[in-house]
Coordinates of C-alpha atoms in Angstrom, one line a residue:
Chain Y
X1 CA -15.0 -23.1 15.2
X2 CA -11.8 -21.7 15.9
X3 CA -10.6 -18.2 14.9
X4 CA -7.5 -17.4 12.6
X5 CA -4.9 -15.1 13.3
X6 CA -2.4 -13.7 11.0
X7 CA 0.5 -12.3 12.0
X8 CA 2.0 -10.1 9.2
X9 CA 4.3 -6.8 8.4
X10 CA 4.8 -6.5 4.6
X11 CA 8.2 -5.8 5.1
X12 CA 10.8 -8.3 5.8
X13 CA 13.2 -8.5 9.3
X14 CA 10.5 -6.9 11.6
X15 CA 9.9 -9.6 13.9
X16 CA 7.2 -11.4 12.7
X17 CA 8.5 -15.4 13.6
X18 CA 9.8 -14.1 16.8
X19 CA 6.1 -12.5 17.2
X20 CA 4.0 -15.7 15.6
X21 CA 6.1 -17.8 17.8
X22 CA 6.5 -15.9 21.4
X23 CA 1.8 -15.5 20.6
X24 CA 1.7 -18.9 20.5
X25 CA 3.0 -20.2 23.3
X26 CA 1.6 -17.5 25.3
X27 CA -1.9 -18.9 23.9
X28 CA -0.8 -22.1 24.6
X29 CA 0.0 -20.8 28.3
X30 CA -3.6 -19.4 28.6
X31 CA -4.8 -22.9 28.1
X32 CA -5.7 -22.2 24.5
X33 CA -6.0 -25.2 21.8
X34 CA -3.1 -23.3 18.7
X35 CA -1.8 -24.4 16.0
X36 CA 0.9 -22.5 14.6
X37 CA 1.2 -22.4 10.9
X38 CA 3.9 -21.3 8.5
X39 CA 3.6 -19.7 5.4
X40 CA 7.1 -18.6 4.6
X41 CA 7.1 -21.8 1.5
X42 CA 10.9 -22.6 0.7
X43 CA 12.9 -20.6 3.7
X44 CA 11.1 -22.0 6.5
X45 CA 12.0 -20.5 10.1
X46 CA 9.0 -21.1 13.2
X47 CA 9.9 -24.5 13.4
X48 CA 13.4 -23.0 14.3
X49 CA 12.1 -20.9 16.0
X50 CA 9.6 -22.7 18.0
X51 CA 12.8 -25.6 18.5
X52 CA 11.0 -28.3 17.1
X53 CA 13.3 -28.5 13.8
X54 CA 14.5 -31.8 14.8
X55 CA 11.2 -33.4 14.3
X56 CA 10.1 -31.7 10.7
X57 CA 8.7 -35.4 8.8
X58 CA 5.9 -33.9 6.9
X59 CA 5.3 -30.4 6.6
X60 CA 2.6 -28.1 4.8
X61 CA 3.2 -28.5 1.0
X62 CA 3.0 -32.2 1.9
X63 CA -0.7 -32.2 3.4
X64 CA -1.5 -29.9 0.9
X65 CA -0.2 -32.8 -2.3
X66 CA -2.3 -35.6 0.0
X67 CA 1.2 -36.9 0.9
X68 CA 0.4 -37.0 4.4
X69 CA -2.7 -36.4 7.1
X70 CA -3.3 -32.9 8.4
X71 CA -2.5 -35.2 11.9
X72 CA 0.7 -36.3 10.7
X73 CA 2.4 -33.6 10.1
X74 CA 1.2 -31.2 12.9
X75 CA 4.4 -31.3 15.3
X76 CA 3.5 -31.3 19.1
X77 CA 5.2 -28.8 21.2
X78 CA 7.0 -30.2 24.1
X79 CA 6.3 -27.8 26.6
X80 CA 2.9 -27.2 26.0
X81 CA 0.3 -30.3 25.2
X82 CA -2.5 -27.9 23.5
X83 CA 0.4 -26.0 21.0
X84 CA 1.0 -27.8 17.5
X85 CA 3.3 -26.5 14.8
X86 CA 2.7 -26.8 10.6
X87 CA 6.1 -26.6 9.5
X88 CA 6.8 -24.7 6.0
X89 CA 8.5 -26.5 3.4
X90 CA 12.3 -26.0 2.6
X91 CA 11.8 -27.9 -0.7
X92 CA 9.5 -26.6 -2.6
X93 CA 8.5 -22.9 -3.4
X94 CA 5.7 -20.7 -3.0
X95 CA 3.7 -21.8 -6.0
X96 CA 2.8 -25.0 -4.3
X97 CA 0.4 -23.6 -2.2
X98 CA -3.2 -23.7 -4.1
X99 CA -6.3 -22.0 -3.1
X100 CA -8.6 -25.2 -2.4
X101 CA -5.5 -26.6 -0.6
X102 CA -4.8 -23.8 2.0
X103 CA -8.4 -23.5 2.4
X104 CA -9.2 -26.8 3.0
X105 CA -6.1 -27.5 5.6
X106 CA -7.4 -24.1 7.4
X107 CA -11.0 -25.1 7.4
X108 CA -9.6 -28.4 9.1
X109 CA -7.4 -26.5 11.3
X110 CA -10.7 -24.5 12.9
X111 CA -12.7 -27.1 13.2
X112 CA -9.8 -28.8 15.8
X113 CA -8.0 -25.7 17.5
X114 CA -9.5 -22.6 19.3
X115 CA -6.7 -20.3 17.8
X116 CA -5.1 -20.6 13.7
X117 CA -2.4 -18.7 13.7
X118 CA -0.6 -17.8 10.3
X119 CA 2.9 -16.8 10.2
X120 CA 3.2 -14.9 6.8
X121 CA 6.4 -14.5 4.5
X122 CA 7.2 -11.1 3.9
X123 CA 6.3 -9.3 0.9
X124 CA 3.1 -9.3 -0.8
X125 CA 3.0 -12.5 -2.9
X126 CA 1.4 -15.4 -2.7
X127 CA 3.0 -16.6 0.4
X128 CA 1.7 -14.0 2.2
X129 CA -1.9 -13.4 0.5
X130 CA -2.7 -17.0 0.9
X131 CA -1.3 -16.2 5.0
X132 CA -3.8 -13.4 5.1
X133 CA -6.8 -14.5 3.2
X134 CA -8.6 -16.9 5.4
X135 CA -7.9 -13.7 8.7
X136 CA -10.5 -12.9 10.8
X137 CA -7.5 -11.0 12.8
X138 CA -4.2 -9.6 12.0
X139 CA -1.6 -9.0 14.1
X140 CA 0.5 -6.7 12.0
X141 CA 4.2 -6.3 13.4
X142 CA 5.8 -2.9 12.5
X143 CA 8.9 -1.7 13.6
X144 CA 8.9 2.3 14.3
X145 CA 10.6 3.3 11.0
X146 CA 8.9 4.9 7.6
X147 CA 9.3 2.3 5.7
X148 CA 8.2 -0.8 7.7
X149 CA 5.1 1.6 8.6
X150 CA 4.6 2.3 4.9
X151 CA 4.8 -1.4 3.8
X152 CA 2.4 -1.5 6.6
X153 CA -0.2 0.4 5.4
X154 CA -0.2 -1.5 2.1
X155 CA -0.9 -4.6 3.8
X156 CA -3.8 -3.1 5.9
X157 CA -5.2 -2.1 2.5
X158 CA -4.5 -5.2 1.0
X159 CA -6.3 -7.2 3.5
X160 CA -8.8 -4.8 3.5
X161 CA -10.0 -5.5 0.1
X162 CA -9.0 -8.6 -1.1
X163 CA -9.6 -11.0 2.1
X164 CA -12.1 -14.0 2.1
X165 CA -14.0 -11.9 4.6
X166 CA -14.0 -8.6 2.0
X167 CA -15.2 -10.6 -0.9
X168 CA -17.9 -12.6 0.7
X169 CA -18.8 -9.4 2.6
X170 CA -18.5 -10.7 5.9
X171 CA -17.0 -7.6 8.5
X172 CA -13.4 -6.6 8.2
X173 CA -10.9 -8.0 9.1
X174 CA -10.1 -7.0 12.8
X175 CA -6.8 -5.8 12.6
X176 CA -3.8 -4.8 15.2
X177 CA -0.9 -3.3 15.3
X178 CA 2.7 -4.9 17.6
X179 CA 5.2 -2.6 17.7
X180 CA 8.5 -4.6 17.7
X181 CA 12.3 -3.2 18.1
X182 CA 10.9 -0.5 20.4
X183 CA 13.3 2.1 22.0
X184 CA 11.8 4.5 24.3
X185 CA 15.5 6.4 24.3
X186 CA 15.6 6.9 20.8
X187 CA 12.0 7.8 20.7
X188 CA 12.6 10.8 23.1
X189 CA 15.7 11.9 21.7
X190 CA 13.2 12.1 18.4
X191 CA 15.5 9.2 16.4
X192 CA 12.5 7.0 16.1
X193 CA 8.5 7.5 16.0
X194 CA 6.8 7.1 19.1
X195 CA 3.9 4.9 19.3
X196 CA 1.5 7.5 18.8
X197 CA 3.2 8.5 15.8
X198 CA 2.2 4.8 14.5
X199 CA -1.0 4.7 15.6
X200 CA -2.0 8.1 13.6
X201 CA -0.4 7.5 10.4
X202 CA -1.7 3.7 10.7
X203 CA -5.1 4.7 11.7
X204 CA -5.1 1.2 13.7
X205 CA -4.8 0.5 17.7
X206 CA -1.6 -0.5 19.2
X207 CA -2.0 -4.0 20.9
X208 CA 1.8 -4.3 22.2
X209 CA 4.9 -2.8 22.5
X210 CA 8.0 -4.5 22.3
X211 CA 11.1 -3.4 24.2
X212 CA 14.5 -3.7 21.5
X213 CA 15.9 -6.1 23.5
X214 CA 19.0 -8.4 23.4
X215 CA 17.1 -11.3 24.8
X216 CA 14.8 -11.8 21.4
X217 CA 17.7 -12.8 19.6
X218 CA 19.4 -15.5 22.2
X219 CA 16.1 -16.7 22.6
X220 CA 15.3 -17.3 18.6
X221 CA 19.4 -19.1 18.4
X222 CA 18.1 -21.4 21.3
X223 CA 14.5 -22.1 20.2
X224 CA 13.0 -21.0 23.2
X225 CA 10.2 -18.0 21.8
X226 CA 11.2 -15.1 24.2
X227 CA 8.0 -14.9 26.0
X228 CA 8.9 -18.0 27.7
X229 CA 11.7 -15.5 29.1
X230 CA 9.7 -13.8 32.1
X231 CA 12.7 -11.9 33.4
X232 CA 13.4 -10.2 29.9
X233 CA 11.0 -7.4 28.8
X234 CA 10.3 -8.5 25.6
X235 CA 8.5 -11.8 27.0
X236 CA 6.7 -9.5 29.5
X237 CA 6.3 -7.2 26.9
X238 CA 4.5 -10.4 24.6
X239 CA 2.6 -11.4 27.5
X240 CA 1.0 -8.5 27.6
X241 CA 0.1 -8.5 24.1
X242 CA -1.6 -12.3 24.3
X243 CA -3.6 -10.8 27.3
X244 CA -5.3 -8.3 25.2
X245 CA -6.0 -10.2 22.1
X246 CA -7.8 -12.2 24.5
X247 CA -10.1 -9.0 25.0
X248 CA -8.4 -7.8 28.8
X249 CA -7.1 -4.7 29.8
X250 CA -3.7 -4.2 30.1
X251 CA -1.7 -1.0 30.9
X252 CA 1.3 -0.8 28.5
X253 CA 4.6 -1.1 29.8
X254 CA 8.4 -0.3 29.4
X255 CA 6.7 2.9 27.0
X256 CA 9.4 5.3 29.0
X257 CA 12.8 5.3 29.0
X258 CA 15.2 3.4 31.8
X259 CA 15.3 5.6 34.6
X260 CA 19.5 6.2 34.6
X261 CA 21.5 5.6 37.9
X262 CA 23.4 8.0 39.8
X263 CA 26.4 6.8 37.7
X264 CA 25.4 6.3 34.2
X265 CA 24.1 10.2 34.8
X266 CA 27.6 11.1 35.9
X267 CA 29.4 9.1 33.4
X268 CA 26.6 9.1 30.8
X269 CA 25.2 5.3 28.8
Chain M
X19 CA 38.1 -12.9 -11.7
X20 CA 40.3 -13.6 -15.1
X21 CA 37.6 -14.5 -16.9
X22 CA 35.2 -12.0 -15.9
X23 CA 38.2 -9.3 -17.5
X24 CA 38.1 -11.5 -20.8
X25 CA 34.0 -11.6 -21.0
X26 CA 32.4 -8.4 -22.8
X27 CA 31.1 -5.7 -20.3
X28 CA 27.7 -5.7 -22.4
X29 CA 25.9 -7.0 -24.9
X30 CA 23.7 -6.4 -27.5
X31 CA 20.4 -8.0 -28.0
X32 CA 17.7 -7.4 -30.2
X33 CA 14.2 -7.0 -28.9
X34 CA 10.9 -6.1 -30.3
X35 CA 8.7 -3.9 -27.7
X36 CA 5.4 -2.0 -28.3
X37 CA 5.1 1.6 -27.2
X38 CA 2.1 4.3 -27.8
X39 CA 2.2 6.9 -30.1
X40 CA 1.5 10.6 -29.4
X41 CA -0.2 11.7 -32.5
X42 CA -0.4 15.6 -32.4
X43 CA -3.0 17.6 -33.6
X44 CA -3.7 20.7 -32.7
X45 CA -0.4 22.2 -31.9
X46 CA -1.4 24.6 -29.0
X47 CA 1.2 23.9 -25.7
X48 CA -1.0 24.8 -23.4
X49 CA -4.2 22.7 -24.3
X50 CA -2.0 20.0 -24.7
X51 CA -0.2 20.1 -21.7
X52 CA -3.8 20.2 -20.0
X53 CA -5.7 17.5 -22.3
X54 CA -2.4 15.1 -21.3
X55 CA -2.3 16.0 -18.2
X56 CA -5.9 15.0 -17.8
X57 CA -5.4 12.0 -20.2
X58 CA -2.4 10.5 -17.5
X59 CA -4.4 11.1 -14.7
X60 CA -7.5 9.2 -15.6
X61 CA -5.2 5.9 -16.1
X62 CA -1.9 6.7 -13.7
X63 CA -0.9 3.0 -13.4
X64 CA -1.0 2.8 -17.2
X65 CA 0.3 5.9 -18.5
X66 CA 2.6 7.9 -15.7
X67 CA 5.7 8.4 -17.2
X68 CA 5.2 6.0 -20.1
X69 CA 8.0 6.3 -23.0
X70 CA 5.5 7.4 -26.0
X71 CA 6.6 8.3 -29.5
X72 CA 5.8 11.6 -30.6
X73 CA 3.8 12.0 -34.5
X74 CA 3.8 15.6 -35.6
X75 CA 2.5 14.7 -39.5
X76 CA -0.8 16.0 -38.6
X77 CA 0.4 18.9 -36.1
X78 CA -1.3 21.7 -37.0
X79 CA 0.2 24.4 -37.2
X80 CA 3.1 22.2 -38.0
X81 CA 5.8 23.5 -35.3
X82 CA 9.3 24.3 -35.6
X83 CA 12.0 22.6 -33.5
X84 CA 12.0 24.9 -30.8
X85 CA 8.5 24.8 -30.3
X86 CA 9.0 20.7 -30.7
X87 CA 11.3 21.3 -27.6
X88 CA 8.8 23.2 -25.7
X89 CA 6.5 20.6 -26.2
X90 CA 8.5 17.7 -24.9
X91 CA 9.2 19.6 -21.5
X92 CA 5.6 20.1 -21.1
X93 CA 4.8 16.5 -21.9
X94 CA 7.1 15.4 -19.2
X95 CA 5.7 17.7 -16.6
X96 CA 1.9 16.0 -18.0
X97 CA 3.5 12.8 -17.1
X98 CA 4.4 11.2 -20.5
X99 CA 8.2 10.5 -21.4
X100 CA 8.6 11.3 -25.1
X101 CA 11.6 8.9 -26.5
X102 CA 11.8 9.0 -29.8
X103 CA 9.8 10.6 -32.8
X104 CA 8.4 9.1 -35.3
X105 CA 10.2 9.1 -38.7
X106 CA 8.1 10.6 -41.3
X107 CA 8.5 13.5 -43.7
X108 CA 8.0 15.8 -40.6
X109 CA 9.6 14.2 -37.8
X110 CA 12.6 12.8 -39.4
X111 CA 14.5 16.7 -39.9
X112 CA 12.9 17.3 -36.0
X113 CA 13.6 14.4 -34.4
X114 CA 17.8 15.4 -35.2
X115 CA 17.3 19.0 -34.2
X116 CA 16.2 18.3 -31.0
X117 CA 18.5 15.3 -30.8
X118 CA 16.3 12.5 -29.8
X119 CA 16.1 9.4 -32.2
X120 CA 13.8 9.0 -34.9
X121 CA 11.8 5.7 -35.3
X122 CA 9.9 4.2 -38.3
X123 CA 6.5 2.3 -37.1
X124 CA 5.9 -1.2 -38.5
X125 CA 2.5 -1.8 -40.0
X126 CA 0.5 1.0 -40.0
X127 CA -2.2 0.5 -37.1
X128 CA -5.5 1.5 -37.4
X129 CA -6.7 5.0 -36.9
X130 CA -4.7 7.1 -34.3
X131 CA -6.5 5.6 -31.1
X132 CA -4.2 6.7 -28.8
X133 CA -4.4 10.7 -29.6
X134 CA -5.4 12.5 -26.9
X135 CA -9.6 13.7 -27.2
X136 CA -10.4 17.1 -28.2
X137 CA -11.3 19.1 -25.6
X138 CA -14.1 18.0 -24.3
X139 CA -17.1 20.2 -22.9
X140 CA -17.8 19.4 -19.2
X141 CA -20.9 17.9 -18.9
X142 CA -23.5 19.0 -15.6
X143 CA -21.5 19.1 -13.2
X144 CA -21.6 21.8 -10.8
X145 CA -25.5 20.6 -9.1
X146 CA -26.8 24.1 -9.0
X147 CA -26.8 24.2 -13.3
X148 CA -28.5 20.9 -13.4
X149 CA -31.2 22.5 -10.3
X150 CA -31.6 25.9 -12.7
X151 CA -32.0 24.2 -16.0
X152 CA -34.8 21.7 -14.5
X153 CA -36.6 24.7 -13.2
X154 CA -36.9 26.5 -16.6
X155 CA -37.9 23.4 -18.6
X156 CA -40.7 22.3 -16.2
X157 CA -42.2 25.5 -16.7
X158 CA -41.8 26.7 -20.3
X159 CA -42.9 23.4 -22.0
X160 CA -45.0 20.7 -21.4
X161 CA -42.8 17.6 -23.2
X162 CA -42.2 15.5 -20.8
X163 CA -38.3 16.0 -20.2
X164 CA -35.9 13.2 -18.6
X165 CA -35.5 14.5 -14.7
X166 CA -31.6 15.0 -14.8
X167 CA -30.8 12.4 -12.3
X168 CA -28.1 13.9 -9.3
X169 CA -25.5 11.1 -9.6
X170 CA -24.6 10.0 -5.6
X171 CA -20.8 10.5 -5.1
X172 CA -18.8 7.5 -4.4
X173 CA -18.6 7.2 -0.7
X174 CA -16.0 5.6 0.7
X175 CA -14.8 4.6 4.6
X176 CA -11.3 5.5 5.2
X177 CA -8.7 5.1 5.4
X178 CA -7.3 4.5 1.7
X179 CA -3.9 3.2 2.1
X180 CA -0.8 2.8 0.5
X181 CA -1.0 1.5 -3.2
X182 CA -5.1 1.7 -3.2
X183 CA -6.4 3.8 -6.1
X184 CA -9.4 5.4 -6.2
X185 CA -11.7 6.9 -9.1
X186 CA -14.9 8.5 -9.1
X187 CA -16.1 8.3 -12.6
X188 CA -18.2 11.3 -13.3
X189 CA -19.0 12.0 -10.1
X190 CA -17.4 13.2 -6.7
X191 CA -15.8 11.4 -4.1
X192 CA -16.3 11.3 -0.4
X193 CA -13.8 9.5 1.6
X194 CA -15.1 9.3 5.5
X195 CA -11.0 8.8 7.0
X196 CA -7.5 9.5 5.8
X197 CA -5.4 8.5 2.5
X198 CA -2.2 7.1 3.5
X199 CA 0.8 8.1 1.7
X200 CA 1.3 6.2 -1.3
X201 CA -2.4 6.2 -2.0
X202 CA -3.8 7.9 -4.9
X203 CA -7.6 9.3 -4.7
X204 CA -9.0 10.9 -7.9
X205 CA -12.8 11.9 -9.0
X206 CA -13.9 14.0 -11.9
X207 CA -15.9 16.0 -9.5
X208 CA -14.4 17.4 -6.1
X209 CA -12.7 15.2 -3.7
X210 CA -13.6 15.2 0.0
X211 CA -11.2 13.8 2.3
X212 CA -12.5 13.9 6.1
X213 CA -9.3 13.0 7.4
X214 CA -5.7 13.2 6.9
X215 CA -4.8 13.8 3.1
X216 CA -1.2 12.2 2.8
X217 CA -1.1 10.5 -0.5
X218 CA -2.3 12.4 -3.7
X219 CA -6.1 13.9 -4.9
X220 CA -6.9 14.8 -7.8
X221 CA -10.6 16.4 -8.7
X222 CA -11.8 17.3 -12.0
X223 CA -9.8 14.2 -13.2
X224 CA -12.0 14.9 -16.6
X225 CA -11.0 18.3 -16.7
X226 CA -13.5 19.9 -14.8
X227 CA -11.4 23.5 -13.8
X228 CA -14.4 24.3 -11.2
X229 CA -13.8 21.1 -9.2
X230 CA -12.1 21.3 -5.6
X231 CA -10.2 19.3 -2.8
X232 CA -11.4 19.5 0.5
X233 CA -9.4 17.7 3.7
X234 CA -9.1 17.8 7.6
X235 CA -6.0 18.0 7.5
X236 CA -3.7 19.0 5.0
X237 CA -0.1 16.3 4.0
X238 CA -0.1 15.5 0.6
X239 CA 2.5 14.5 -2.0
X240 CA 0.3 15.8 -4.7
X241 CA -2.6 17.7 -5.6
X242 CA -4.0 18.1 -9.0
X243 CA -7.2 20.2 -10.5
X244 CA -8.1 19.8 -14.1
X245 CA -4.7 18.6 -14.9
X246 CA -3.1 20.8 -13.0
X247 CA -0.8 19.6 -9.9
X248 CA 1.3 20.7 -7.3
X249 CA 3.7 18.5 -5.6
X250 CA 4.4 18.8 -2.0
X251 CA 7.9 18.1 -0.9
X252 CA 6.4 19.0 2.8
X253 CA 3.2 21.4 3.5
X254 CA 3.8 24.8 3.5
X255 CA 4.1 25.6 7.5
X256 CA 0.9 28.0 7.3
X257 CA -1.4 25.1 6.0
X258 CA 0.3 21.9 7.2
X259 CA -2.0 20.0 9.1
X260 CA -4.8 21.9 8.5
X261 CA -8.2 21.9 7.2
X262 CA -8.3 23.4 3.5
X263 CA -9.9 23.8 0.6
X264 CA -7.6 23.3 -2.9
X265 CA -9.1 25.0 -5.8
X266 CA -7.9 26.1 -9.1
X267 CA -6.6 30.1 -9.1
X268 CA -6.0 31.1 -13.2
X269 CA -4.6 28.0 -13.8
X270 CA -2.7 27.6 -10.7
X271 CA -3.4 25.7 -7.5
X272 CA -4.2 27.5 -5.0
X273 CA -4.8 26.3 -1.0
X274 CA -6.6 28.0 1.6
X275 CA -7.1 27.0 5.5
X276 CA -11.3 26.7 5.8
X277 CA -12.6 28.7 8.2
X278 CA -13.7 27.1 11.5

């Protein structure tokens, strides 16, 4: 049986496709069986993303209505055999997805990949409850500002209670926290929490750091997820992060800011 | 653009919506302000800063305008939003002295349900009464008397976060971790946070003056004791971050660091 991952934030513009997307190839790298799947009914992005647009036929609303086989519409990544993508729906909205429908294509899902992983909507709706529900982790992206960290803590308590491992009783939820849009700069010139800051008011254990880096968004136009990008932070930063939610230790990285050259000292940033 | 100067800037619809009626009785601003307080408290989602319409026909001692006034500040700072008062005899004359609108209510509903309780007597509470009054009876008589029963407090892991809310009916509340901001613990006993308090408490949610707030450390927006609150824009430097104990002082909240 395969394990489900979602990746979630509550709040909207925080990186959570970039994250869902950069996680799942680096699973896919570490020789795991993934399917990527995406929740965000009616304004779908992974498949962007991911840059399998191109080859959308069937996506998740459509296996949900029987239109189609779970098999037909999983889209096979072409850099990585073992990575398949569920593409959301443009068409329809959000009230598509059922209960017994989700369940059932998740259910199918674990029995045929090592690694489920849900890329919720943002907000709180049904998008993103039915994203959450089926968890057994979370990977909740939050960028180091109040109100992402607030929007943060509501999901946490969300999944918390209202999971299909809360009502059937089962252990929590595991949950994580990814720290995305990270500057150590502003962080010491106090502009931005650090990641301590986070951790505290979040009551949950940092599992990465992202660097703010200009190669996330050149990698999301060209549909190559940045971790593919070793030479950029970022996908160092994300590989990191797949290493240890696959349980090993990992020292975190690019925490402190740039050491400055001779110059930029002289003639400042 | 043209158009848009030609089309009317509002427009008036007409709508039927139900509000609550705050039916006054005894006419005493202080035991109101308390008994509301309490009232809101017990039901925040429900009742914070609902629009209510205000019925003085049975107000007793029927009050004069300014007293009217009086009491709609201190049913605002009890967290209910007087908007209008309700058109009788009594309220019509008030309702233009003090310059809100006066409405007439459709068919009469039955019997005032939504008046606040007289006050009510608190009931066992504090464990040391219940431990006395046992004692005595077991020794003075010989019918058999019901043992009082020491109701468990809710006990709760942490941490509470944003948008939870928590009530301990008639009983206190332990909560083993923090309360995010944004969350809202409240028990008619005491409230024990072990952790950090950053969203509100509220003990003695019944109106139990003798109940307390205990935390690890001390952040919150609000803190309220029988209906009594105090609203923390940011902690007082002193206490901020500290361990404390929130009890009620006369009537007033009153926060002191525990001592290690």
């Amino acid at each position: 049986m395969g394990e489900v991952i979602v990746v979630t934030s509550g709040k909207g513009g925080v990186g959570k496709t970039t994250t869902s997307a950069s996680l799942a190839c680096g699973f896919a790298r570490r020789g795991k069986k993934i399917a990527v799947v995406d929740f965000d009914i009616g304004l779908r992005n992974l498949d962007l993303i991911m840059g399998c647009e191109r080859r959308v036929v069937y996506d998740f609303v459509n296996v949900i209505n029987g239109d189609c086989t779970l098999k037909q519409a999983l889209i096979k990544d072409k850099r990585f055999d073992n990575l398949s993508v569920l593409a959301a729906s443009q068409t329809k909205d959000k009230d598509a997805l059922t209960q017994e429908g989700v369940a059932k294509v998740i259910d199918d899902l674990k029995n045929d990949f090592d690694i489920v992983l849900c890329d919720s909507p943002a907000g709180i709706e049904r998008g993103a409850f039915f994203a959450m529900y089926f968890a057994d982790r979370a990977v909740v992206v939050v960028n180091p500002e109040v109100s992402s960290v607030r929007d943060s803590d509501r999901v946490l308590g969300i999944m918390s209670s209202k999971s299909r491992r809360a009502e059937q009783g089962q252990d929590a939820v595991k949950e994580h926290l990814l720290l995305t849009r990270y500057s150590p700069d502003r962080v010491e010139r106090g502009d931005m929490m650090s990641v301590g800051d986070v951790e505290e008011i979040l009551g949950v254990k940092v599992i990465g750091v992202i660097p703010e880096s200009p190669e996330v968004l050149s990698a999301s136009n060209s549909g190559v997820p940045v971790i593919l990008d070793e030479n950029s932070d970022a996908g160092q930063a994300y590989s990191d992060a797949v290493a240890r939610l696959l349980g090993e230790t990992v020292p975190m990285r690019f925490l402190d800011p740039k050491k400055k050259g001779f110059f930029q000292r002289l003639f400042g940033s | 653009m043209q158009g848009m100067l030609f089309a009317p800037a509002f427009e008036l619809k007409s709508a039927q919506m139900s509000l609550m009626v705050l039916s006054i009785r005894r006419f005493d601003l202080d035991l109101l302000q308390i008994e509301i307080a309490q009232h809101v408290a017990k039901a925040p989602a429900l009742l914070k800063n609902a629009p209510v319409v205000l019925e003085l026909a049975q107000a007793d001692p029927a009050p004069g305008a300014h007293q009217v006034t009086n009491l709609l500040m201190r049913t605002q700072a009890a967290g209910l939003r007087v908007v209008a008062l309700v058109a009788d005899a009594i309220g019509e004359p008030l309702a233009h002295a003090v310059g809100l609108p006066a409405l007439t209510i459709g068919p009469r509903r039955k019997n005032t349900g939504e008046a606040p309780a007289p006050a009510e007597t608190p009931e066992s509470t504090a464990p040391a009464d219940a431990a006395t009054t046992a004692e005595l009876s077991t020794g003075a008589t010989d019918v058999p008397q019901p043992e009082p029963t020491p109701v468990p407090p809710l006990l709760l892991p942490g941490p509470i976060r944003s948008g939870q809310q928590i009530y301990a009916k008639g009983r206190d509340l332990i909560i083993t971790g923090a309360v995010s901001a944004g969350a809202e613990v409240a028990a008619d006993g005491c409230v024990h946070v072990y952790g950090r308090l950053s969203g509100k408490a509220l003990a003695g949610a019944a109106g139990d003056v003798r109940a307390r707030i205990y935390c690890l450390s001390f952040a919150p927006e609000l803190v309220s004791i029988a209906g009594n609150f105090k609203v923390f824009e940011s902690a007082p430097r002193d206490i901020a971050g500290k361990a404390v104990e929130i009890y009620l002082n006369e009537g007033r909240i009153d926060v002191r660091p525990l001592k290690a």
